[in-house]
Short mmCIF file of C-alpha atoms and ligand atoms in Angstrom, two decimals:
data_model
loop_
_atom_site.label_atom_id
_atom_site.label_comp_id
_atom_site.label_asym_id
_atom_site.label_seq_id
_atom_site.Cartn_x
_atom_site.Cartn_y
_atom_site.Cartn_z
CA MET A 1 -11.06 -21.00 -9.96
CA TRP A 2 -14.28 -19.62 -8.49
CA TYR A 3 -12.51 -19.05 -5.20
CA ASN A 4 -9.65 -17.26 -6.94
CA ASN A 5 -12.17 -15.26 -8.97
CA ALA A 6 -13.62 -13.95 -5.69
CA ASP A 7 -10.12 -13.40 -4.34
CA ALA A 8 -9.21 -11.41 -7.47
CA ALA A 9 -12.25 -9.16 -6.87
CA TYR A 10 -11.08 -8.60 -3.28
CA HIS A 11 -7.47 -8.07 -4.34
CA GLN A 12 -8.13 -5.46 -7.04
CA SER A 13 -10.88 -3.62 -5.16
CA LEU A 14 -9.49 -3.60 -1.63
CA THR A 15 -5.91 -4.83 -1.30
CA HIS A 16 -4.86 -2.72 -4.30
CA LEU A 17 -7.19 0.13 -5.38
CA GLY A 18 -9.00 0.82 -2.08
CA SER A 19 -6.31 0.40 0.58
CA THR A 20 -3.45 1.92 -1.36
CA HIS A 21 -4.36 4.12 -4.38
CA LEU A 22 -7.60 5.71 -3.09
CA ASN A 23 -6.76 5.59 0.61
CA MET A 24 -3.49 7.45 0.06
CA GLU A 25 -5.09 9.96 -2.33
CA GLY A 26 -7.07 11.45 0.56
CA MET A 27 -3.98 11.52 2.76
CA SER A 28 -1.93 13.14 0.00
CA ILE A 29 -4.50 15.87 -0.61
CA SER A 30 -4.79 16.62 3.09
CA THR A 31 -0.98 16.71 3.47
CA HIS A 32 -0.73 19.24 0.62
CA ARG A 33 -3.64 21.29 1.97
CA LYS A 34 -2.57 21.43 5.58
CA LEU A 35 1.23 21.21 5.75
CA SER A 36 3.52 23.81 4.22
CA VAL A 37 6.32 22.49 1.98
CA SER A 38 8.78 23.69 4.64
CA HIS A 39 7.07 21.66 7.42
CA PRO A 40 9.26 18.74 8.62
CA LEU A 41 6.39 16.27 8.19
CA PHE A 42 5.76 17.42 4.62
CA LYS A 43 9.46 16.93 3.83
CA LEU A 44 9.26 13.42 5.26
CA LEU A 45 6.08 12.37 3.41
CA GLY A 46 6.30 14.38 0.17
CA PRO A 47 8.46 11.89 -1.82
CA HIS A 48 5.96 9.11 -1.16
CA PHE A 49 3.04 10.88 -2.88
CA LEU A 50 4.87 11.43 -6.20
CA TYR A 51 2.70 10.66 -9.28
CA LEU A 52 -0.16 9.29 -7.14
CA LEU A 53 -2.82 11.77 -8.27
CA SER A 54 -1.73 11.37 -11.85
CA ILE A 55 -1.99 7.55 -11.87
CA ASN A 56 -5.32 7.69 -10.01
CA ASN A 57 -6.64 10.12 -12.59
CA LEU A 58 -5.61 7.69 -15.33
CA ALA A 59 -7.44 4.89 -13.50
CA TYR A 60 -10.62 7.03 -13.25
CA THR A 61 -10.50 8.02 -16.91
CA THR A 62 -9.31 4.81 -18.59
CA LEU A 63 -9.95 1.76 -16.36
CA LEU A 64 -13.12 2.62 -14.44
CA PRO A 65 -15.50 4.38 -16.89
CA PRO A 66 -18.50 2.39 -18.24
CA GLY A 67 -17.21 -0.12 -20.82
CA GLY A 68 -13.59 0.38 -19.66
CA TRP A 69 -11.05 -2.30 -18.71
CA VAL A 70 -12.62 -3.12 -15.33
CA ASP A 71 -16.03 -3.64 -16.93
CA THR A 72 -14.68 -5.93 -19.64
CA SER A 73 -11.96 -7.76 -17.66
CA MET A 74 -13.32 -8.23 -14.15
CA THR A 75 -16.42 -10.08 -12.96
CA THR A 76 -17.21 -7.27 -10.50
CA GLY A 77 -17.33 -4.62 -13.24
CA ALA A 78 -16.50 -1.04 -12.26
CA LYS A 79 -19.78 -0.59 -10.34
CA GLY A 80 -19.17 -3.71 -8.25
CA MET A 81 -15.56 -2.71 -7.67
CA ILE A 82 -16.54 0.74 -6.35
CA GLU A 83 -19.20 -0.86 -4.13
CA LEU A 84 -16.60 -3.24 -2.67
CA VAL A 85 -14.18 -0.34 -2.12
CA GLY A 86 -16.93 1.59 -0.28
CA LYS A 87 -17.84 -1.37 1.95
CA GLY A 88 -14.28 -2.46 2.73
CA MET A 89 -12.77 0.96 3.27
CA SER A 90 -15.57 2.02 5.63
CA GLU A 91 -13.97 -0.47 8.09
CA TRP A 92 -10.28 0.26 7.35
CA ARG A 93 -8.36 1.42 10.42
CA MET A 94 -4.94 3.05 10.44
CA ASP A 95 -4.00 1.46 13.80
CA VAL A 96 -4.93 -2.06 12.63
CA ASP A 97 -5.04 -2.49 8.84
CA GLY A 98 -2.41 0.21 8.26
CA THR A 99 -0.04 -0.96 11.04
CA LEU A 100 1.60 -4.20 9.87
CA PRO A 101 2.17 -6.06 13.19
CA GLU A 102 -1.47 -5.37 14.18
CA ASP A 103 -2.72 -6.29 10.71
CA LEU A 104 -0.93 -9.67 10.86
CA LYS A 105 -2.40 -10.37 14.34
CA ASN A 106 -5.86 -9.30 13.21
CA ARG A 107 -5.72 -11.61 10.18
CA ARG A 108 -4.24 -14.37 12.41
CA VAL A 109 -1.23 -14.91 10.17
CA ASP A 110 1.42 -13.70 12.64
CA ASP A 111 2.42 -17.11 14.07
CA VAL A 112 5.54 -18.24 12.18
CA SER A 113 5.38 -21.83 13.49
CA ALA A 114 1.71 -22.21 12.50
CA LEU A 115 2.23 -20.54 9.12
CA PRO A 116 5.78 -20.89 7.83
CA ASN A 117 6.82 -19.66 4.36
CA TYR A 118 4.60 -16.57 4.42
CA HIS A 119 7.26 -14.51 2.68
CA TYR A 120 5.22 -11.29 2.55
CA ARG A 121 4.97 -11.23 6.35
CA ASP A 122 8.63 -12.12 6.94
CA ASP A 123 10.08 -9.57 4.49
CA ALA A 124 7.51 -6.84 5.18
CA LEU A 125 8.20 -6.92 8.94
CA LEU A 126 11.87 -6.04 8.30
CA LEU A 127 10.76 -3.08 6.20
CA TYR A 128 8.01 -1.95 8.59
CA GLU A 129 10.48 -1.86 11.50
CA ALA A 130 13.07 0.00 9.38
CA ILE A 131 10.50 2.62 8.31
CA LYS A 132 9.17 3.00 11.87
CA ASN A 133 12.67 3.41 13.25
CA TYR A 134 13.52 6.03 10.61
CA VAL A 135 10.29 7.95 11.25
CA THR A 136 10.81 7.78 15.04
CA LYS A 137 14.31 9.29 14.82
CA TYR A 138 13.09 11.97 12.42
CA VAL A 139 10.06 12.90 14.57
CA ASN A 140 12.21 12.94 17.74
CA LEU A 141 14.53 15.43 16.04
CA TYR A 142 11.75 17.99 15.59
CA TYR A 143 9.45 17.34 18.56
CA LYS A 144 11.26 17.45 21.89
CA SER A 145 8.18 17.61 24.16
CA PRO A 146 4.36 17.37 23.97
CA LYS A 147 4.36 21.19 24.02
CA ASP A 148 5.98 21.21 20.56
CA ILE A 149 3.07 19.13 19.28
CA ALA A 150 0.43 21.21 21.05
CA GLY A 151 1.91 24.37 19.50
CA ASP A 152 2.17 23.02 15.96
CA TRP A 153 -1.11 24.20 14.44
CA GLU A 154 -0.29 22.85 10.96
CA LEU A 155 0.28 19.34 12.32
CA ARG A 156 -2.85 19.49 14.47
CA SER A 157 -5.04 20.78 11.68
CA TRP A 158 -3.69 18.04 9.33
CA ALA A 159 -4.39 15.20 11.76
CA LYS A 160 -7.82 16.64 12.49
CA GLU A 161 -8.72 16.75 8.79
CA LEU A 162 -7.47 13.19 8.27
CA SER A 163 -9.82 11.99 11.03
CA LEU A 164 -12.80 14.21 10.24
CA ARG A 165 -15.74 12.30 8.75
CA LYS A 166 -16.10 12.43 4.97
CA GLU A 167 -19.59 13.93 5.22
CA LYS A 168 -18.02 16.86 7.05
CA GLY A 169 -15.34 17.39 4.40
CA GLY A 170 -12.55 15.36 6.02
CA VAL A 171 -10.67 12.27 4.83
CA GLY A 172 -12.56 10.06 7.32
CA VAL A 173 -9.63 7.84 8.37
CA LEU A 174 -10.46 5.61 11.34
CA GLY A 175 -7.88 4.59 13.94
CA ILE A 176 -5.76 7.74 14.07
CA PRO A 177 -4.62 8.13 17.72
CA ASN A 178 -7.13 10.04 19.91
CA GLY A 179 -9.44 10.64 16.97
CA GLY A 180 -6.86 12.94 15.33
CA ASP A 181 -5.81 14.82 18.48
CA LEU A 182 -2.11 13.89 18.35
CA LYS A 183 -0.51 14.18 21.78
CA CYS A 184 2.89 12.49 21.75
CA ASN A 185 5.65 11.51 19.31
CA GLU A 186 4.39 7.91 19.10
CA ASP A 187 1.07 9.25 17.75
CA ILE A 188 2.83 11.11 14.92
CA VAL A 189 5.07 8.08 14.25
CA LEU A 190 2.04 5.78 13.82
CA VAL A 191 0.46 8.05 11.20
CA ALA A 192 3.65 8.83 9.23
CA THR A 193 4.86 5.21 9.30
CA CYS A 194 1.50 4.03 7.96
CA ILE A 195 1.61 6.52 5.09
CA ILE A 196 5.20 5.74 4.04
CA TYR A 197 4.73 1.98 4.47
CA THR A 198 1.44 1.91 2.52
CA CYS A 199 2.73 4.08 -0.37
CA SER A 200 5.82 1.90 -0.74
CA VAL A 201 5.66 -1.64 0.70
CA THR A 202 1.90 -2.35 0.77
CA HIS A 203 1.44 -1.04 -2.75
CA ALA A 204 4.47 -2.94 -4.12
CA ALA A 205 3.18 -6.22 -2.64
CA ALA A 206 -0.33 -5.60 -4.04
CA ASN A 207 0.78 -4.28 -7.43
CA PHE A 208 3.85 -5.94 -8.88
CA LEU A 209 2.68 -9.54 -9.08
CA GLN A 210 -0.34 -8.68 -11.21
CA TYR A 211 1.05 -10.09 -14.45
CA GLU A 212 2.34 -13.22 -12.74
CA GLN A 213 -1.02 -13.86 -11.07
CA TYR A 214 -3.58 -12.74 -13.65
CA ALA A 215 -2.01 -13.33 -17.07
CA PHE A 216 -3.06 -17.00 -17.23
CA PRO A 217 -6.76 -16.78 -16.33
CA ALA A 218 -7.05 -20.44 -15.31
CA ASN A 219 -4.60 -19.65 -12.49
CA TYR A 220 -6.32 -16.53 -11.14
CA PRO A 221 -9.35 -15.57 -13.21
CA SER A 222 -10.42 -11.95 -12.89
CA LEU A 223 -13.32 -12.72 -15.21
CA MET A 224 -15.62 -15.76 -15.21
CA ALA A 225 -19.01 -16.35 -16.81
CA GLY A 226 -22.02 -18.08 -15.25
CA SER A 227 -22.29 -19.20 -11.62
CA PRO A 228 -20.28 -21.63 -9.48
CA PRO A 229 -21.51 -25.27 -9.46
CA THR A 230 -23.82 -26.17 -6.59
CA THR A 231 -23.29 -29.95 -6.57
CA LYS A 232 -20.09 -32.02 -6.56
CA ASP A 233 -21.05 -34.11 -9.57
CA ALA A 234 -21.94 -31.12 -11.77
CA LYS A 235 -20.70 -31.69 -15.32
CA MET A 236 -19.04 -28.48 -16.55
CA ALA A 237 -16.92 -27.51 -19.51
CA ILE A 238 -14.37 -25.25 -17.86
CA ILE A 239 -13.69 -23.41 -21.09
CA ASP A 240 -17.28 -22.06 -21.08
CA TYR A 241 -16.61 -20.22 -17.82
CA LEU A 242 -13.23 -18.69 -18.66
CA PRO A 243 -12.66 -15.42 -20.58
CA GLY A 244 -12.27 -15.69 -24.37
CA LYS A 245 -9.17 -14.95 -26.45
CA ALA A 246 -9.71 -11.17 -26.78
CA GLU A 247 -10.50 -10.68 -23.07
CA THR A 248 -7.52 -12.83 -22.06
CA LEU A 249 -5.23 -10.71 -24.24
CA ASP A 250 -6.64 -7.52 -22.65
CA ILE A 251 -6.00 -8.95 -19.20
CA MET A 252 -2.43 -9.91 -20.15
CA VAL A 253 -1.62 -6.52 -21.67
CA MET A 254 -3.05 -4.43 -18.83
CA THR A 255 -1.59 -6.52 -15.97
CA ASN A 256 1.77 -6.44 -17.75
CA ILE A 257 1.68 -2.62 -17.93
CA LEU A 258 0.54 -2.38 -14.30
CA SER A 259 3.43 -4.58 -13.19
CA LEU A 260 6.06 -2.12 -14.50
CA ARG A 261 8.00 -0.03 -12.02
CA ALA A 262 7.84 3.72 -12.72
CA ALA A 263 9.66 5.29 -9.78
CA ASN A 264 13.00 5.00 -7.95
CA GLY A 265 13.65 2.37 -5.29
CA LEU A 266 12.73 3.10 -1.65
CA GLY A 267 14.91 5.80 -0.05
CA ASN A 268 16.33 6.96 -3.40
CA PHE A 269 14.04 9.99 -3.60
CA GLU A 270 13.25 11.68 -6.92
CA VAL A 271 12.70 15.01 -5.14
CA GLN A 272 14.93 16.01 -2.21
CA TYR A 273 13.16 17.97 0.52
CA VAL A 274 15.50 17.23 3.43
CA TYR A 275 18.57 19.46 3.77
CA ASP A 276 18.81 19.86 7.54
CA PRO A 277 22.18 18.10 8.28
CA GLU A 278 20.85 16.15 11.29
CA ALA A 279 17.83 14.97 9.27
CA VAL A 280 20.06 14.08 6.29
CA ASP A 281 22.03 11.76 8.63
CA ILE A 282 18.77 10.05 9.61
CA VAL A 283 17.79 9.58 5.94
CA ASN A 284 21.24 8.15 5.16
CA GLU A 285 20.98 5.74 8.08
CA PHE A 286 17.62 4.58 6.67
CA ARG A 287 19.21 4.02 3.25
CA ALA A 288 22.02 1.94 4.82
CA LYS A 289 19.43 -0.17 6.68
CA LEU A 290 17.53 -0.78 3.43
CA LYS A 291 20.72 -2.02 1.76
CA GLU A 292 21.16 -4.48 4.62
CA ILE A 293 17.53 -5.65 4.25
CA SER A 294 18.02 -6.10 0.50
CA LYS A 295 20.94 -8.45 1.21
CA THR A 296 18.92 -10.37 3.83
CA ILE A 297 16.03 -10.87 1.40
CA GLN A 298 18.38 -11.97 -1.39
CA SER A 299 19.97 -14.53 0.91
CA ARG A 300 16.53 -15.73 2.10
CA ASN A 301 15.54 -16.25 -1.54
CA LYS A 302 18.44 -18.63 -2.11
CA SER A 303 16.83 -21.16 0.23
CA ARG A 304 13.17 -20.44 -0.57
CA LYS A 305 11.39 -22.99 -2.76
CA HIS A 306 9.65 -20.09 -4.53
CA PRO A 307 11.88 -16.97 -4.39
CA TYR A 308 9.99 -13.80 -3.44
CA ASP A 309 11.84 -10.67 -4.53
CA ILE A 310 8.84 -8.34 -4.65
CA LEU A 311 9.84 -6.74 -1.32
CA ASP A 312 13.53 -6.32 -2.04
CA PRO A 313 13.72 -2.57 -1.22
CA LYS A 314 15.62 -1.92 -4.46
CA LEU A 315 12.45 -3.00 -6.31
CA ILE A 316 9.94 -1.12 -4.10
CA PRO A 317 9.14 2.31 -5.56
CA ASN A 318 8.91 5.25 -3.14
CA SER A 319 5.39 6.02 -4.22
CA ILE A 320 2.20 4.67 -5.82
CA SER A 321 3.05 5.56 -9.38
CA ILE A 322 1.40 2.75 -11.35
FE1 FE2 B 1 -1.08 0.19 -8.39
#
């Protein structure tokens, strides 16, 4: 339980709030500041930022203030959570942590024979490849040569702001190709794939199992009292360390609300920005691929000991909306 208590602190601060909600807030603001609504990249990314600022604002005003849910339901408290976010996100890199195949290698969980039944990895890889393929075709439609990139001042100014250090007014994202000086289509694809993948797949995996994980505190306690035992023969009454009835109810209610889906499934966009016929074909191809992936995941789940439907694309919202 103490281990899971520490894991819960990591999960809520970094896997969930830091890497998805707050990380994408900066990228969303920069995208709205630097790209016009008629820019092809804005049209590609726009649907994935829907409701993000609104849900983050709710988190700032209801979950994180002194005495709010994080203070009463998590051992870290809001202050500890923000400290963890600051420490963890100062090392987050788009080309490693935000690029799934590199992230799996970096965390040494990419070897299927050494680590079978890691359903997140196996399902997420299908989705990452589908998103990357979709983004590649879309980017190739609008950028025919490096000259097109060099001449696109909106795109260049956007990537520069994403990379610029926070102290200088930028978003401070590490690991953007060439420090934000995008030179080829692959550079644009890496950035756009990371944004779409993080707003949809990463957030879904981090968000929608909250009730299942947290609602029975003995399974995954977000809140524990006292300190871990230091000797093996320590006599402890477990009940003294677990949250009480009122706190447990608060944890159940909030994680239940946070596990609700509030946006359409991936590819079924609430707002349509793409009308260019060639681009519409690319979007439709992406939707067909997602249907195929949904079937693959459903058939995988028939033979899995513990079915994992969290990454069925039908159940992955387009954006971070809760
Ligand atoms: Fe969330």
